[in-house]
């Protein structure tokens, strides 16, 4: 099955939908004695410690989140800046002790706090770091060198000559280890690959912007070439995205280097593993086989279809909040960010909501979103308690910068039900649902379009986390009853598929 056989994505999406019937008829019990290790640890290689004394950027979170990452001139980040980027994208920011043990929470939100996304660094010679292929060790804040030498040409070739990669002094490669997430979420975990990679990328984009480092996201590449470079066991771990960091004066040239197998030992994740074939099948069906496919996907605009013409009452959004960077510096916001497990049923202001929406949706610099500002996702809201805005259901009109009311009313109970019968979306001030025209995404990009739509939702959701916590609010990414969400927002959302849900509000415990 090839990337253009889009029935694979349609089947996977339909088969992994949640419904009231499915969650009650298919119980799943967690074996905590077999919970996967949340780290990839190479047992035979010596780690290279990363510098821990990292000066803050001095940039406010809201400004960093809104940046499109397009900075001019040369930019070659050295080891201290790279350490800051890695830490604030995926590092450990806090530790909590529970009856079952200690949990290490990280910079970006992750479904179930299972942390299945790994980061690798492919670079030329940098200030403080030799050219090579490295793995970022979250557990001890280090880099482990897997290959010596400059392998950036391999990524240039794999991406079909992507210009940003050719110009980048270093490239972060994001992967997912399936079992870490499927232990709890089973076959639905493939969706989470891109949600959770997305929240990491939101942090990474913001941190890069704070340091004025040109950064973008590349989702189109030959999967096997990247996997071979990182020596991945693709039955267990696969590449998701490439993130070129910086801009060098001389683009990477030359032929790709050979990538023989390394046979490196890593610490076992758990005693046993359960295989969920649907995950691997969906991934394989969305793989690209040659560089021309990656190049062809970038030819031409995304051309997302327009939403229905406005027919309801419209509420213009105001300008974003201007906050004191001393209190809302990006690094400080990342460190206090969490996932709110309880909301206080208190109102947020329209200005706070406007700030979250406008700063989070300025555009994602990704190869599947052309031109910048294009989106595969449409945002629908259940407004429970926003000062200056009637309670009801809404569509966010990005172009007009306004919220179109679909129906006025108290939908707290509906929000709680749609969010998998949980208190969090019922208690939140606002629930933001990400929906996409899946037929369009698949027609444009093949099965790869499914990855792209999920990834964009995760990135924008991650930006919402940062924008909310910058204003001392809370956020929580959630799952949902797929078809019921579409039905709730129809006829406006008729035919759309649900990608993600973020609940926003006043946390019961302030951070």
PDB file of N, CA and C in Angstrom, residues 443-485:
ATOM      1  N   UNK A 443      -6.371  14.176  -0.165  1.00  0.00           N
ATOM      2  CA  UNK A 443      -6.248  14.413  -1.600  1.00  0.00           C
ATOM      3  C   UNK A 443      -4.976  15.199  -1.907  1.00  0.00           C
ATOM      4  N   UNK A 444      -4.621  16.116  -1.033  1.00  0.00           N
ATOM      5  CA  UNK A 444      -3.444  16.962  -1.269  1.00  0.00           C
ATOM      6  C   UNK A 444      -2.147  16.234  -0.966  1.00  0.00           C
ATOM      7  N   UNK A 445      -2.099  15.479   0.127  1.00  0.00           N
ATOM      8  CA  UNK A 445      -0.836  14.904   0.588  1.00  0.00           C
ATOM      9  C   UNK A 445      -0.848  13.383   0.701  1.00  0.00           C
ATOM     10  N   UNK A 446      -1.927  12.725   0.310  1.00  0.00           N
ATOM     11  CA  UNK A 446      -2.011  11.293   0.518  1.00  0.00           C
ATOM     12  C   UNK A 446      -2.183  10.982   1.995  1.00  0.00           C
ATOM     13  N   UNK A 447      -1.866   9.765   2.385  1.00  0.00           N
ATOM     14  CA  UNK A 447      -1.972   9.395   3.800  1.00  0.00           C
ATOM     15  C   UNK A 447      -1.113  10.292   4.687  1.00  0.00           C
ATOM     16  N   UNK A 448      -0.072  10.870   4.084  1.00  0.00           N
ATOM     17  CA  UNK A 448       0.794  11.795   4.837  1.00  0.00           C
ATOM     18  C   UNK A 448      -0.011  12.991   5.347  1.00  0.00           C
ATOM     19  N   UNK A 449      -1.108  13.309   4.662  1.00  0.00           N
ATOM     20  CA  UNK A 449      -1.954  14.404   5.098  1.00  0.00           C
ATOM     21  C   UNK A 449      -2.593  14.151   6.447  1.00  0.00           C
ATOM     22  N   UNK A 450      -2.771  12.872   6.789  1.00  0.00           N
ATOM     23  CA  UNK A 450      -3.321  12.555   8.111  1.00  0.00           C
ATOM     24  C   UNK A 450      -2.319  12.933   9.187  1.00  0.00           C
ATOM     25  N   UNK A 451      -1.060  12.599   8.957  1.00  0.00           N
ATOM     26  CA  UNK A 451      -0.016  13.018   9.896  1.00  0.00           C
ATOM     27  C   UNK A 451      -0.018  14.547  10.026  1.00  0.00           C
ATOM     28  N   UNK A 452      -0.090  15.230   8.877  1.00  0.00           N
ATOM     29  CA  UNK A 452       0.026  16.689   8.870  1.00  0.00           C
ATOM     30  C   UNK A 452      -1.090  17.351   9.661  1.00  0.00           C
ATOM     31  N   UNK A 453      -2.328  16.892   9.471  1.00  0.00           N
ATOM     32  CA  UNK A 453      -3.460  17.512  10.170  1.00  0.00           C
ATOM     33  C   UNK A 453      -3.363  17.294  11.673  1.00  0.00           C
ATOM     34  N   UNK A 454      -2.995  16.083  12.079  1.00  0.00           N
ATOM     35  CA  UNK A 454      -2.830  15.812  13.507  1.00  0.00           C
ATOM     36  C   UNK A 454      -1.684  16.646  14.077  1.00  0.00           C
ATOM     37  N   UNK A 455      -0.604  16.767  13.317  1.00  0.00           N
ATOM     38  CA  UNK A 455       0.567  17.504  13.793  1.00  0.00           C
ATOM     39  C   UNK A 455       0.256  18.987  13.960  1.00  0.00           C
ATOM     40  N   UNK A 456      -0.405  19.578  12.968  1.00  0.00           N
ATOM     41  CA  UNK A 456      -0.741  20.998  13.097  1.00  0.00           C
ATOM     42  C   UNK A 456      -1.602  21.240  14.329  1.00  0.00           C
ATOM     43  N   UNK A 457      -2.584  20.366  14.564  1.00  0.00           N
ATOM     44  CA  UNK A 457      -3.433  20.522  15.748  1.00  0.00           C
ATOM     45  C   UNK A 457      -2.598  20.464  17.021  1.00  0.00           C
ATOM     46  N   UNK A 458      -1.640  19.544  17.075  1.00  0.00           N
ATOM     47  CA  UNK A 458      -0.784  19.446  18.250  1.00  0.00           C
ATOM     48  C   UNK A 458       0.079  20.676  18.448  1.00  0.00           C
ATOM     49  N   UNK A 459       0.600  21.238  17.353  1.00  0.00           N
ATOM     50  CA  UNK A 459       1.438  22.436  17.462  1.00  0.00           C
ATOM     51  C   UNK A 459       0.624  23.625  17.959  1.00  0.00           C
ATOM     52  N   UNK A 460      -0.530  23.869  17.336  1.00  0.00           N
ATOM     53  CA  UNK A 460      -1.356  25.004  17.753  1.00  0.00           C
ATOM     54  C   UNK A 460      -1.864  24.781  19.174  1.00  0.00           C
ATOM     55  N   UNK A 461      -2.201  23.530  19.506  1.00  0.00           N
ATOM     56  CA  UNK A 461      -2.580  23.233  20.883  1.00  0.00           C
ATOM     57  C   UNK A 461      -1.460  23.538  21.857  1.00  0.00           C
ATOM     58  N   UNK A 462      -0.218  23.208  21.478  1.00  0.00           N
ATOM     59  CA  UNK A 462       0.924  23.533  22.325  1.00  0.00           C
ATOM     60  C   UNK A 462       1.121  25.028  22.483  1.00  0.00           C
ATOM     61  N   UNK A 463       0.881  25.783  21.422  1.00  0.00           N
ATOM     62  CA  UNK A 463       0.952  27.240  21.512  1.00  0.00           C
ATOM     63  C   UNK A 463      -0.119  27.773  22.461  1.00  0.00           C
ATOM     64  N   UNK A 464      -1.299  27.136  22.457  1.00  0.00           N
ATOM     65  CA  UNK A 464      -2.361  27.555  23.376  1.00  0.00           C
ATOM     66  C   UNK A 464      -1.966  27.302  24.826  1.00  0.00           C
ATOM     67  N   UNK A 465      -1.309  26.180  25.081  1.00  0.00           N
ATOM     68  CA  UNK A 465      -0.792  25.921  26.427  1.00  0.00           C
ATOM     69  C   UNK A 465       0.073  27.093  26.892  1.00  0.00           C
ATOM     70  N   UNK A 466       1.053  27.458  26.073  1.00  0.00           N
ATOM     71  CA  UNK A 466       1.985  28.510  26.471  1.00  0.00           C
ATOM     72  C   UNK A 466       1.277  29.853  26.621  1.00  0.00           C
ATOM     73  N   UNK A 467       0.356  30.154  25.711  1.00  0.00           N
ATOM     74  CA  UNK A 467      -0.368  31.428  25.782  1.00  0.00           C
ATOM     75  C   UNK A 467      -1.264  31.492  27.007  1.00  0.00           C
ATOM     76  N   UNK A 468      -1.839  30.354  27.387  1.00  0.00           N
ATOM     77  CA  UNK A 468      -2.685  30.323  28.584  1.00  0.00           C
ATOM     78  C   UNK A 468      -1.846  30.492  29.844  1.00  0.00           C
ATOM     79  N   UNK A 469      -0.762  29.739  29.959  1.00  0.00           N
ATOM     80  CA  UNK A 469       0.051  29.806  31.178  1.00  0.00           C
ATOM     81  C   UNK A 469       0.781  31.138  31.297  1.00  0.00           C
ATOM     82  N   UNK A 470       1.053  31.798  30.180  1.00  0.00           N
ATOM     83  CA  UNK A 470       1.641  33.137  30.253  1.00  0.00           C
ATOM     84  C   UNK A 470       0.701  34.108  30.946  1.00  0.00           C
ATOM     85  N   UNK A 471      -0.612  33.836  30.872  1.00  0.00           N
ATOM     86  CA  UNK A 471      -1.620  34.701  31.496  1.00  0.00           C
ATOM     87  C   UNK A 471      -2.126  34.138  32.826  1.00  0.00           C
ATOM     88  N   UNK A 472      -1.366  33.170  33.368  1.00  0.00           N
ATOM     89  CA  UNK A 472      -1.722  32.537  34.641  1.00  0.00           C
ATOM     90  C   UNK A 472      -3.049  31.784  34.559  1.00  0.00           C
ATOM     91  N   UNK A 473      -3.370  31.311  33.370  1.00  0.00           N
ATOM     92  CA  UNK A 473      -4.521  30.437  33.183  1.00  0.00           C
ATOM     93  C   UNK A 473      -4.026  29.006  33.053  1.00  0.00           C
ATOM     94  N   UNK A 474      -4.943  28.077  32.843  1.00  0.00           N
ATOM     95  CA  UNK A 474      -4.587  26.678  32.701  1.00  0.00           C
ATOM     96  C   UNK A 474      -5.071  26.125  31.375  1.00  0.00           C
ATOM     97  N   UNK A 475      -4.523  24.981  30.993  1.00  0.00           N
ATOM     98  CA  UNK A 475      -4.907  24.307  29.754  1.00  0.00           C
ATOM     99  C   UNK A 475      -4.746  22.812  29.940  1.00  0.00           C
ATOM    100  N   UNK A 476      -5.511  22.054  29.164  1.00  0.00           N
ATOM    101  CA  UNK A 476      -5.400  20.599  29.214  1.00  0.00           C
ATOM    102  C   UNK A 476      -5.808  20.022  27.869  1.00  0.00           C
ATOM    103  N   UNK A 477      -4.919  19.249  27.258  1.00  0.00           N
ATOM    104  CA  UNK A 477      -5.247  18.549  26.022  1.00  0.00           C
ATOM    105  C   UNK A 477      -6.020  17.282  26.341  1.00  0.00           C
ATOM    106  N   UNK A 478      -7.071  17.020  25.560  1.00  0.00           N
ATOM    107  CA  UNK A 478      -7.985  15.930  25.882  1.00  0.00           C
ATOM    108  C   UNK A 478      -8.384  15.169  24.628  1.00  0.00           C
ATOM    109  N   UNK A 479      -8.951  13.991  24.867  1.00  0.00           N
ATOM    110  CA  UNK A 479      -9.540  13.214  23.792  1.00  0.00           C
ATOM    111  C   UNK A 479     -11.053  13.381  23.828  1.00  0.00           C
ATOM    112  N   UNK A 480     -11.789  12.675  22.973  1.00  0.00           N
ATOM    113  CA  UNK A 480     -13.163  13.076  22.689  1.00  0.00           C
ATOM    114  C   UNK A 480     -13.920  11.943  21.991  1.00  0.00           C
ATOM    115  N   UNK A 481     -15.231  12.109  21.938  1.00  0.00           N
ATOM    116  CA  UNK A 481     -16.092  11.248  21.135  1.00  0.00           C
ATOM    117  C   UNK A 481     -16.150  11.840  19.723  1.00  0.00           C
ATOM    118  N   UNK A 482     -15.442  11.231  18.791  1.00  0.00           N
ATOM    119  CA  UNK A 482     -15.212  11.837  17.476  1.00  0.00           C
ATOM    120  C   UNK A 482     -16.490  12.294  16.777  1.00  0.00           C
ATOM    121  N   UNK A 483     -17.333  11.345  16.454  1.00  0.00           N
ATOM    122  CA  UNK A 483     -18.503  11.677  15.635  1.00  0.00           C
ATOM    123  C   UNK A 483     -19.480  12.579  16.369  1.00  0.00           C
ATOM    124  N   UNK A 484     -19.542  12.457  17.679  1.00  0.00           N
ATOM    125  CA  UNK A 484     -20.449  13.312  18.446  1.00  0.00           C
ATOM    126  C   UNK A 484     -20.005  14.773  18.400  1.00  0.00           C
ATOM    127  N   UNK A 485     -18.689  15.002  18.362  1.00  0.00           N
ATOM    128  CA  UNK A 485     -18.192  16.379  18.254  1.00  0.00           C
ATOM    129  C   UNK A 485     -18.610  16.985  16.915  1.00  0.00           C
TER     130      UNK A 485
END
